[in-house]
Tab-separated table of C-alpha atoms and ligand atoms in Angstrom:
chain	number	residue	atom	x	y	z
A	1	MET	CA	-40.621	82.725	-63.676
A	2	LYS	CA	-42.954	82.115	-60.759
A	3	THR	CA	-41.978	79.113	-58.644
A	4	PRO	CA	-44.946	76.842	-58.029
A	5	SER	CA	-45.384	75.684	-54.451
A	6	LEU	CA	-43.213	72.610	-54.355
A	7	SER	CA	-42.048	70.754	-51.307
A	8	THR	CA	-38.697	71.815	-49.911
A	9	ARG	CA	-36.562	70.814	-46.962
A	10	PRO	CA	-34.551	73.810	-45.832
A	11	PRO	CA	-31.661	74.136	-45.121
A	12	GLY	CA	-30.795	71.134	-47.299
A	13	PHE	CA	-33.137	71.296	-50.267
A	14	THR	CA	-34.579	74.579	-51.507
A	15	TYR	CA	-35.332	76.333	-54.790
A	16	LYS	CA	-33.391	79.271	-56.109
A	17	GLY	CA	-35.426	80.561	-59.018
A	18	SER	CA	-36.447	77.516	-60.975
A	19	SER	CA	-33.585	75.275	-59.812
A	20	LEU	CA	-33.448	72.914	-56.878
A	21	PHE	CA	-30.366	73.425	-54.737
A	22	VAL	CA	-28.678	71.155	-52.249
A	23	GLU	CA	-27.299	73.811	-49.935
A	24	LYS	CA	-25.310	75.955	-52.409
A	25	ILE	CA	-24.997	73.511	-55.292
A	26	SER	CA	-27.722	72.934	-57.826
A	27	ALA	CA	-29.054	69.406	-58.112
A	28	ASP	CA	-28.254	69.505	-61.840
A	29	THR	CA	-24.607	70.334	-61.131
A	30	LEU	CA	-24.434	67.347	-58.790
A	31	THR	CA	-25.953	64.917	-61.281
A	32	GLU	CA	-23.660	66.168	-64.051
A	33	ARG	CA	-20.683	65.567	-61.832
A	34	PHE	CA	-21.661	62.312	-60.118
A	35	GLY	CA	-24.342	60.756	-62.343
A	36	THR	CA	-27.663	59.231	-61.312
A	37	PRO	CA	-29.202	57.622	-59.364
A	38	LEU	CA	-27.500	59.661	-56.668
A	39	TYR	CA	-28.083	59.962	-52.950
A	40	VAL	CA	-27.290	63.461	-51.736
A	41	TYR	CA	-27.112	64.584	-48.122
A	42	SER	CA	-26.924	68.024	-46.589
A	43	THR	CA	-24.324	68.564	-43.891
A	44	ALA	CA	-26.185	71.581	-42.532
A	45	ALA	CA	-29.428	69.628	-42.224
A	46	LEU	CA	-27.697	66.728	-40.478
A	47	ARG	CA	-25.846	69.002	-38.079
A	48	GLU	CA	-28.881	71.116	-37.288
A	49	ARG	CA	-31.184	68.164	-36.780
A	50	TYR	CA	-28.738	66.454	-34.462
A	51	ALA	CA	-28.280	69.673	-32.494
A	52	ILE	CA	-32.021	70.307	-32.236
A	53	PHE	CA	-32.601	66.780	-30.998
A	54	ASP	CA	-29.807	66.989	-28.458
A	55	ARG	CA	-30.941	70.404	-27.226
A	56	ALA	CA	-34.484	69.219	-26.538
A	57	PHE	CA	-33.103	67.016	-23.751
A	58	LYS	CA	-30.559	69.430	-22.310
A	59	ARG	CA	-32.421	69.613	-18.980
A	60	VAL	CA	-31.531	66.008	-18.150
A	61	PRO	CA	-28.392	63.863	-18.275
A	62	HIS	CA	-28.663	62.145	-21.644
A	63	SER	CA	-26.803	60.648	-24.589
A	64	VAL	CA	-27.993	60.604	-28.151
A	65	CYS	CA	-27.095	57.211	-29.624
A	66	TYR	CA	-27.819	57.609	-33.330
A	67	SER	CA	-29.391	54.474	-34.797
A	68	VAL	CA	-26.849	53.291	-37.349
A	69	LYS	CA	-29.310	51.204	-39.345
A	70	ALA	CA	-31.151	54.292	-40.637
A	71	ASN	CA	-28.079	55.372	-42.620
A	72	SER	CA	-24.758	53.735	-41.953
A	73	ASN	CA	-22.425	55.570	-44.342
A	74	LEU	CA	-19.046	55.997	-42.633
A	75	SER	CA	-18.808	59.703	-43.447
A	76	ILE	CA	-22.186	60.356	-41.864
A	77	LEU	CA	-21.245	58.335	-38.784
A	78	ARG	CA	-17.963	60.246	-38.567
A	79	MET	CA	-19.753	63.560	-38.695
A	80	LEU	CA	-22.142	62.516	-35.943
A	81	ALA	CA	-19.307	61.099	-33.822
A	82	LYS	CA	-17.522	64.446	-34.096
A	83	MET	CA	-20.644	66.137	-32.780
A	84	GLY	CA	-20.534	63.857	-29.754
A	85	SER	CA	-23.117	61.312	-30.803
A	86	GLY	CA	-23.121	57.767	-29.515
A	87	PHE	CA	-24.520	54.916	-31.591
A	88	ASP	CA	-27.185	52.253	-31.468
A	89	VAL	CA	-26.073	49.184	-33.417
A	90	VAL	CA	-28.020	46.041	-34.253
A	91	SER	CA	-25.270	43.837	-35.691
A	92	GLY	CA	-21.572	43.091	-35.577
A	93	GLY	CA	-21.301	44.789	-38.950
A	94	GLU	CA	-22.720	48.041	-37.634
A	95	LEU	CA	-20.386	47.846	-34.641
A	96	GLU	CA	-17.482	47.424	-37.059
A	97	ARG	CA	-18.572	50.598	-38.871
A	98	VAL	CA	-18.601	52.601	-35.646
A	99	LEU	CA	-15.210	51.256	-34.570
A	100	THR	CA	-13.812	52.057	-38.010
A	101	VAL	CA	-14.928	55.663	-37.650
A	102	ASP	CA	-13.799	56.138	-34.058
A	103	ARG	CA	-12.550	53.402	-31.716
A	104	LYS	CA	-13.274	55.635	-28.757
A	105	ALA	CA	-16.960	55.858	-29.702
A	106	ALA	CA	-17.339	52.283	-28.376
A	107	LYS	CA	-18.037	53.568	-24.914
A	108	LYS	CA	-21.146	55.275	-26.268
A	109	VAL	CA	-22.476	52.250	-28.162
A	110	VAL	CA	-25.620	50.359	-27.267
A	111	PHE	CA	-26.162	46.987	-28.917
A	112	SER	CA	-29.771	46.022	-29.680
A	113	GLY	CA	-31.339	43.193	-31.671
A	114	VAL	CA	-33.068	39.853	-31.078
A	115	GLY	CA	-30.463	37.603	-32.702
A	116	LYS	CA	-27.019	38.512	-31.432
A	117	GLN	CA	-24.444	35.780	-31.986
A	118	ALA	CA	-21.385	34.875	-29.902
A	119	PRO	CA	-18.775	36.495	-32.193
A	120	GLU	CA	-20.793	39.713	-32.289
A	121	MET	CA	-21.073	39.681	-28.499
A	122	ASP	CA	-17.345	39.032	-28.162
A	123	ALA	CA	-16.486	41.959	-30.424
A	124	ALA	CA	-18.755	44.274	-28.439
A	125	ILE	CA	-17.514	43.052	-25.035
A	126	HIS	CA	-13.958	43.447	-26.233
A	127	ALA	CA	-14.625	46.983	-27.503
A	128	GLY	CA	-16.125	47.883	-24.104
A	129	ILE	CA	-19.499	49.152	-25.270
A	130	LEU	CA	-21.817	51.087	-22.981
A	131	LEU	CA	-24.753	48.698	-22.910
A	132	PHE	CA	-26.217	45.479	-24.267
A	133	ASN	CA	-29.965	45.478	-24.733
A	134	ILE	CA	-30.969	41.883	-24.079
A	135	GLU	CA	-34.089	40.519	-25.676
A	136	SER	CA	-34.458	36.988	-24.258
A	137	GLU	CA	-33.460	34.666	-21.436
A	138	SER	CA	-31.386	32.525	-23.810
A	139	GLU	CA	-29.490	35.581	-24.985
A	140	LEU	CA	-28.834	36.498	-21.334
A	141	GLU	CA	-27.271	33.090	-20.722
A	142	LEU	CA	-25.075	33.283	-23.818
A	143	LEU	CA	-23.891	36.792	-22.945
A	144	ALA	CA	-23.107	35.676	-19.372
A	145	GLU	CA	-21.036	32.831	-20.792
A	146	ARG	CA	-19.144	35.086	-23.235
A	147	SER	CA	-18.446	37.745	-20.570
A	148	ALA	CA	-17.142	35.094	-18.161
A	149	LYS	CA	-14.938	33.669	-20.867
A	150	LEU	CA	-13.482	37.119	-21.702
A	151	ARG	CA	-13.395	38.028	-17.974
A	152	LYS	CA	-14.959	41.402	-18.657
A	153	LYS	CA	-17.851	43.000	-16.794
A	154	THR	CA	-20.722	43.648	-19.167
A	155	ARG	CA	-23.410	46.241	-18.584
A	156	ILE	CA	-26.852	45.111	-19.584
A	157	ALA	CA	-30.433	46.247	-19.842
A	158	PHE	CA	-33.395	44.196	-20.878
A	159	ARG	CA	-35.375	45.550	-23.761
A	160	VAL	CA	-38.839	45.319	-22.295
A	161	ASN	CA	-41.944	45.117	-24.364
A	162	PRO	CA	-44.331	47.626	-22.792
A	163	ASP	CA	-47.398	46.370	-24.708
A	164	VAL	CA	-48.200	49.871	-25.931
A	165	PRO	CA	-49.769	50.208	-29.390
A	166	ALA	CA	-48.225	52.841	-31.662
A	167	GLU	CA	-49.880	54.189	-34.811
A	168	THR	CA	-47.510	53.281	-37.604
A	169	HIS	CA	-47.052	50.770	-40.390
A	170	PRO	CA	-47.471	47.218	-38.963
A	171	TYR	CA	-44.006	46.212	-40.255
A	172	ILE	CA	-42.320	48.833	-38.069
A	173	SER	CA	-44.488	48.682	-34.942
A	174	THR	CA	-42.549	46.734	-32.305
A	175	GLY	CA	-44.009	47.406	-28.870
A	176	LEU	CA	-46.896	44.935	-28.674
A	177	ARG	CA	-46.958	41.606	-26.836
A	178	GLU	CA	-47.265	39.689	-30.100
A	179	HIS	CA	-44.112	41.224	-31.621
A	180	LYS	CA	-40.779	39.401	-31.629
A	181	PHE	CA	-39.030	42.219	-29.798
A	182	GLY	CA	-38.108	42.554	-26.147
A	183	VAL	CA	-39.223	40.582	-23.110
A	184	PRO	CA	-42.682	41.016	-21.576
A	185	ILE	CA	-42.422	43.823	-19.052
A	186	THR	CA	-44.162	41.580	-16.501
A	187	ASP	CA	-41.304	39.027	-16.738
A	188	ALA	CA	-38.673	41.683	-16.110
A	189	PRO	CA	-38.260	41.346	-12.302
A	190	LEU	CA	-37.388	37.640	-12.591
A	191	LEU	CA	-35.013	38.223	-15.499
A	192	TYR	CA	-33.143	41.015	-13.699
A	193	ALA	CA	-32.733	38.745	-10.671
A	194	GLN	CA	-31.377	36.040	-12.960
A	195	ALA	CA	-28.994	38.548	-14.588
A	196	ALA	CA	-27.739	39.752	-11.215
A	197	SER	CA	-26.811	36.195	-10.290
A	198	HIS	CA	-24.160	36.206	-13.016
A	199	LYS	CA	-20.827	37.470	-11.773
A	200	TRP	CA	-19.789	39.155	-15.034
A	201	LEU	CA	-23.099	40.864	-15.808
A	202	GLU	CA	-24.223	44.181	-14.389
A	203	PRO	CA	-27.901	45.017	-14.863
A	204	VAL	CA	-27.776	48.813	-15.034
A	205	GLY	CA	-30.597	49.863	-17.322
A	206	VAL	CA	-34.040	49.389	-18.794
A	207	SER	CA	-34.599	49.708	-22.545
A	208	VAL	CA	-37.576	50.056	-24.860
A	209	HIS	CA	-38.185	50.755	-28.526
A	210	ILE	CA	-41.818	50.731	-29.578
A	211	GLY	CA	-41.463	51.211	-33.323
A	212	SER	CA	-40.574	53.637	-36.056
A	213	GLN	CA	-42.226	56.575	-37.832
A	214	ILE	CA	-44.449	57.315	-34.814
A	215	THR	CA	-45.870	60.830	-35.087
A	216	ASP	CA	-48.222	60.873	-32.079
A	217	VAL	CA	-46.083	61.269	-28.967
A	218	ALA	CA	-48.665	59.840	-26.528
A	219	PRO	CA	-47.425	56.214	-26.862
A	220	PHE	CA	-43.899	57.370	-25.949
A	221	GLY	CA	-45.252	58.929	-22.753
A	222	ALA	CA	-47.322	55.848	-21.892
A	223	THR	CA	-44.247	53.683	-22.436
A	224	MET	CA	-42.099	55.834	-20.150
A	225	GLU	CA	-44.738	55.579	-17.382
A	226	ARG	CA	-44.374	51.810	-17.495
A	227	VAL	CA	-40.606	51.963	-17.666
A	228	ALA	CA	-40.430	54.358	-14.707
A	229	ASN	CA	-42.563	51.995	-12.628
A	230	LEU	CA	-40.288	49.127	-13.544
A	231	VAL	CA	-37.194	51.133	-12.591
A	232	ARG	CA	-38.730	51.794	-9.156
A	233	ASN	CA	-39.563	48.094	-8.722
A	234	LEU	CA	-36.114	46.973	-9.763
A	235	ARG	CA	-34.445	49.456	-7.433
A	236	ALA	CA	-36.628	48.204	-4.586
A	237	GLN	CA	-35.262	44.741	-5.399
A	238	GLY	CA	-31.756	46.102	-4.984
A	239	HIS	CA	-30.725	46.609	-8.626
A	240	ASP	CA	-28.685	49.724	-9.344
A	241	ILE	CA	-30.588	50.964	-12.398
A	242	ARG	CA	-28.884	54.080	-13.760
A	243	LEU	CA	-29.833	54.095	-17.431
A	244	VAL	CA	-33.121	54.321	-19.274
A	245	ASP	CA	-32.891	53.733	-23.020
A	246	ALA	CA	-36.002	55.218	-24.646
A	247	GLY	CA	-35.215	53.799	-28.116
A	248	GLY	CA	-35.946	55.701	-31.314
A	249	GLY	CA	-39.005	56.001	-33.462
A	250	LEU	CA	-39.903	59.680	-33.658
A	251	GLY	CA	-41.597	60.140	-37.043
A	252	ILE	CA	-41.109	62.828	-39.656
A	253	THR	CA	-43.612	64.588	-41.906
A	254	TYR	CA	-43.079	62.967	-45.280
A	255	ARG	CA	-46.065	64.794	-46.768
A	256	ASP	CA	-45.413	68.300	-45.613
A	257	GLY	CA	-45.144	71.058	-48.214
A	258	ALA	CA	-42.199	72.840	-46.654
A	259	SER	CA	-40.862	70.994	-43.686
A	260	ASP	CA	-38.280	73.201	-42.031
A	261	LEU	CA	-36.191	73.008	-38.884
A	262	LYS	CA	-38.751	74.962	-36.851
A	263	THR	CA	-41.300	72.230	-37.522
A	264	PHE	CA	-38.750	69.661	-36.424
A	265	GLU	CA	-37.857	71.584	-33.294
A	266	HIS	CA	-41.533	71.731	-32.392
A	267	SER	CA	-41.960	68.004	-32.879
A	268	VAL	CA	-38.847	67.116	-30.858
A	269	ARG	CA	-40.012	69.392	-28.061
A	270	LYS	CA	-43.329	67.551	-27.965
A	271	TYR	CA	-41.415	64.287	-27.922
A	272	SER	CA	-39.191	65.286	-25.006
A	273	GLY	CA	-42.275	66.711	-23.319
A	274	ALA	CA	-43.810	63.225	-23.446
A	275	LEU	CA	-40.693	61.294	-22.415
A	276	LEU	CA	-39.394	63.396	-19.565
A	277	PRO	CA	-42.250	63.854	-17.056
A	278	PRO	CA	-42.553	60.145	-16.146
A	279	LEU	CA	-38.783	60.000	-15.522
A	280	LYS	CA	-38.740	63.038	-13.252
A	281	ASN	CA	-36.961	62.438	-9.923
A	282	LEU	CA	-35.632	59.049	-11.045
A	283	GLY	CA	-32.153	60.467	-11.546
A	284	VAL	CA	-31.368	58.180	-14.475
A	285	GLN	CA	-29.265	58.924	-17.512
A	286	LEU	CA	-31.504	58.899	-20.569
A	287	LEU	CA	-30.345	57.242	-23.780
A	288	LEU	CA	-32.054	58.162	-27.045
A	289	GLU	CA	-31.750	56.256	-30.294
A	290	PRO	CA	-33.093	58.479	-33.080
A	291	GLY	CA	-32.419	57.399	-36.644
A	292	ARG	CA	-34.973	58.602	-39.153
A	293	SER	CA	-35.673	61.949	-37.494
A	294	ILE	CA	-31.987	62.916	-37.792
A	295	VAL	CA	-31.127	61.724	-41.309
A	296	GLY	CA	-34.461	61.311	-43.137
A	297	PRO	CA	-35.069	64.874	-44.362
A	298	ALA	CA	-31.316	65.509	-44.709
A	299	GLY	CA	-31.137	63.287	-47.778
A	300	ALA	CA	-32.717	62.962	-51.214
A	301	LEU	CA	-32.426	60.539	-54.088
A	302	LEU	CA	-31.783	62.209	-57.446
A	303	THR	CA	-32.924	60.284	-60.470
A	304	ARG	CA	-33.109	60.952	-64.195
A	305	VAL	CA	-36.228	60.516	-66.289
A	306	LEU	CA	-35.373	57.915	-68.942
A	307	TYR	CA	-38.679	57.668	-70.736
A	308	CYS	CA	-42.137	59.072	-70.634
A	309	LYS	CA	-44.697	56.590	-71.870
A	310	GLN	CA	-48.427	56.411	-72.250
A	311	ASN	CA	-50.277	53.141	-71.577
A	312	GLY	CA	-53.941	53.736	-72.236
A	313	ARG	CA	-55.021	56.538	-69.938
A	314	LYS	CA	-51.944	56.311	-67.736
A	315	THR	CA	-48.706	58.216	-68.102
A	316	PHE	CA	-45.554	56.622	-66.758
A	317	LEU	CA	-42.297	58.351	-66.055
A	318	ILE	CA	-39.625	55.687	-66.110
A	319	VAL	CA	-36.667	56.862	-64.048
A	320	ASP	CA	-33.200	55.383	-63.580
A	321	ALA	CA	-33.632	54.741	-59.830
A	322	ALA	CA	-35.656	51.739	-58.740
A	323	MET	CA	-36.959	49.807	-55.767
A	324	ASN	CA	-33.475	48.396	-55.221
A	325	ASP	CA	-32.274	51.956	-54.517
A	326	LEU	CA	-35.206	53.072	-52.384
A	327	ILE	CA	-37.640	50.372	-51.326
A	328	ARG	CA	-39.854	52.328	-48.945
A	329	PRO	CA	-42.713	52.950	-51.417
A	330	SER	CA	-42.734	49.281	-52.497
A	331	LEU	CA	-42.283	47.849	-49.009
A	332	TYR	CA	-44.487	50.080	-46.894
A	333	GLY	CA	-46.537	51.942	-49.477
A	334	ALA	CA	-44.612	54.947	-48.175
A	335	HIS	CA	-45.156	58.434	-49.562
A	336	HIS	CA	-42.214	60.576	-50.640
A	337	GLU	CA	-42.523	64.080	-52.019
A	338	ILE	CA	-40.955	64.211	-55.477
A	339	VAL	CA	-39.859	67.476	-57.051
A	340	PRO	CA	-38.068	68.453	-60.264
A	341	ALA	CA	-34.470	69.630	-60.287
A	342	LYS	CA	-35.525	72.272	-62.781
A	343	ILE	CA	-38.980	73.737	-63.093
A	344	GLU	CA	-39.961	73.785	-66.738
A	345	LYS	CA	-42.681	75.784	-68.466
A	346	GLY	CA	-45.793	73.879	-69.416
A	347	ALA	CA	-48.861	72.191	-68.010
A	348	SER	CA	-48.567	69.914	-65.000
A	349	MET	CA	-49.210	66.225	-65.536
A	350	THR	CA	-50.455	63.288	-63.500
A	351	VAL	CA	-48.020	60.392	-63.650
A	352	ASP	CA	-46.835	57.157	-62.137
A	353	ILE	CA	-43.131	57.376	-61.371
A	354	VAL	CA	-41.603	53.946	-61.783
A	355	GLY	CA	-38.191	52.291	-62.001
A	356	PRO	CA	-36.677	49.822	-64.475
A	357	VAL	CA	-36.955	46.756	-62.194
A	358	CYS	CA	-39.131	43.901	-63.414
A	359	GLU	CA	-41.823	44.137	-60.734
A	360	THR	CA	-45.105	46.032	-60.799
A	361	GLY	CA	-44.279	46.974	-57.199
A	362	ASP	CA	-41.322	48.984	-58.463
A	363	PHE	CA	-42.786	52.445	-58.101
A	364	PHE	CA	-42.008	55.694	-56.287
A	365	ALA	CA	-45.393	57.390	-56.725
A	366	ARG	CA	-48.738	56.664	-58.310
A	367	ASP	CA	-51.108	59.191	-59.864
A	368	ARG	CA	-48.876	62.022	-58.738
A	369	GLU	CA	-49.292	65.540	-60.090
A	370	LEU	CA	-45.958	66.923	-61.234
A	371	PRO	CA	-44.938	70.097	-63.009
A	372	ALA	CA	-44.096	69.661	-66.685
A	373	LEU	CA	-41.008	67.521	-67.143
A	374	SER	CA	-39.175	66.225	-70.199
A	375	GLU	CA	-37.231	63.061	-70.785
A	376	GLY	CA	-33.696	63.564	-69.525
A	377	GLY	CA	-34.891	65.801	-66.679
A	378	THR	CA	-34.014	65.068	-63.064
A	379	LEU	CA	-36.321	64.390	-60.126
A	380	ALA	CA	-35.489	64.597	-56.436
A	381	ILE	CA	-37.194	62.096	-54.168
A	382	LEU	CA	-37.176	63.922	-50.849
A	383	ASP	CA	-36.778	62.596	-47.299
A	384	ALA	CA	-34.757	59.643	-48.534
A	385	GLY	CA	-31.878	60.012	-46.077
A	386	ALA	CA	-33.158	57.309	-43.728
A	387	TYR	CA	-33.853	53.705	-44.737
A	388	GLY	CA	-32.946	54.605	-48.306
A	389	MET	CA	-29.382	53.566	-49.095
A	390	ALA	CA	-29.394	51.449	-45.930
A	391	LEU	CA	-32.034	49.183	-47.472
A	392	ALA	CA	-30.631	49.243	-50.999
A	393	SER	CA	-29.904	45.963	-52.756
A	394	ASN	CA	-28.458	44.715	-56.014
A	395	TYR	CA	-31.746	43.260	-57.252
A	396	ASN	CA	-31.764	42.928	-61.045
A	397	THR	CA	-27.955	43.111	-60.787
A	398	ARG	CA	-28.133	46.863	-60.443
A	399	PRO	CA	-25.065	48.555	-58.966
A	400	LYS	CA	-25.804	50.569	-55.833
A	401	ALA	CA	-26.037	54.338	-56.254
A	402	ALA	CA	-23.279	56.753	-55.330
A	403	GLU	CA	-23.632	58.936	-52.233
A	404	VAL	CA	-22.556	62.555	-51.950
A	405	LEU	CA	-22.330	64.777	-48.907
A	406	VAL	CA	-22.806	68.484	-49.611
A	407	ASP	CA	-21.397	71.140	-47.321
A	408	GLY	CA	-22.168	74.654	-48.546
A	409	SER	CA	-20.674	74.849	-52.034
A	410	LYS	CA	-18.546	71.708	-51.571
A	411	ALA	CA	-19.629	68.217	-52.575
A	412	LYS	CA	-17.795	65.122	-51.430
A	413	LEU	CA	-18.267	61.638	-52.808
A	414	ILE	CA	-18.794	59.502	-49.697
A	415	ARG	CA	-19.547	56.243	-51.505
A	416	ARG	CA	-18.566	55.648	-55.074
A	417	ARG	CA	-21.021	54.139	-57.495
A	418	GLU	CA	-20.717	50.369	-57.609
A	419	THR	CA	-19.365	48.733	-60.729
A	420	TYR	CA	-20.318	45.443	-62.371
A	421	LYS	CA	-16.983	44.143	-61.158
A	422	ASP	CA	-17.984	44.908	-57.535
A	423	LEU	CA	-21.215	43.041	-58.090
A	424	LEU	CA	-19.584	39.872	-59.350
A	425	ALA	CA	-16.545	39.914	-57.041
A	426	ALA	CA	-17.848	37.571	-54.340
A	427	GLU	CA	-19.148	34.914	-56.706
A	428	ARG	CA	-17.549	32.046	-58.545
B	1	PLP	C1	-34.688	51.056	-35.771
B	1	PLP	C2	-34.346	51.299	-34.358
B	1	PLP	C3	-34.147	52.603	-33.898
B	1	PLP	C4	-34.297	53.823	-34.776
B	1	PLP	O1	-35.615	54.045	-35.150
B	1	PLP	P1	-36.014	55.391	-35.945
B	1	PLP	O2	-37.442	55.201	-36.226
B	1	PLP	O3	-35.179	55.438	-37.157
B	1	PLP	O4	-35.746	56.542	-35.038
B	1	PLP	C5	-33.771	52.779	-32.584
B	1	PLP	N1	-33.620	51.723	-31.743
B	1	PLP	C6	-33.810	50.456	-32.152
B	1	PLP	C7	-33.621	49.350	-31.192
B	1	PLP	C8	-34.186	50.197	-33.471
B	1	PLP	O5	-34.384	48.943	-33.857
């Protein structure tokens, strides 16, 4: 049978004959064994993507601090920690995950976020993390108080808002003056002076993060120009600035037909090519916080077609995954390539792929052309490794999906499917 040109994500997700494989296991084998909806991740894809990212910065002292919020499964964090990754956390809960995986990883943790609370600060100070990214004057004062109380020196950077527009969805653009993130870059000199006046705080870095799913690298370069100027100013004021945290945000090609590692390597090279020139001769250590670009294409959501139904001129495929499992289409109008686990004979069809949740916004694709597919067949929603499970909820009292990590011909359950008992456990 001739394979139609369907999207694939080698080395994780490719066709062998008419069957979709996750590395060396067919998607159908996985769903038979673990059920649906099922998140599946490819070890090879994760490893390769991390390595490609890391390699693109090998010319400069740097640390990759994987952004935990993109996918926070312990097994994935453990794998990245073993490869030498540090972590960017945005809550006490995420810090707890990292410490659970590897206590020693604390020294490679950066803590970001606009609403850190005292107990979260205490846990991070106690663990001895690498860097706090401070986002307001009030937060600075609270952190100074907590560090004094614990009598521990705390390394800090301010997350500055460079006022650089980035082409992305407005919900995930963060680098403009009117956004809640960071401090205005023009206020930075005063804030660093204020920080330096606190005995237990050490201002050692400058941080930025301008948004997510940014595919044009020019805004990253423009941001680094501004950061480099600030570093020079701060040094002239006597601050020992040794770290520049460039944040995350490198986008992936959700629409590509066959998005392979070469494509990724090319895009990361362009990214490092934009970040590095402005930092030349500064002699700083560069911190990078990629999330999506590492895990996004390494994961897919497998879902079974429950019903095919015709309403007037429209055909709906009702699948067993829903917006509570993967909210990106509903929340951002995001596009995901969707491919069948098994290519069947027959005419292609144009369908809306929707979930069982009681909201019209519960859809994965609208007016999408798919190869022939029968009820009971399985679909793979590609590029679901980032902001998929991490954003899952129990809406409609739906248990969260199971997660499986595939390594060659081995599949490991890394999060069991939730039960109704789990769902009700915290309530009375
Ligand atoms: C979300 C976030 C990231 C990761 O962004 P990606 O687009 O997934 O690479 C990095 N740093 C901070 C501060 C973030 O909030």
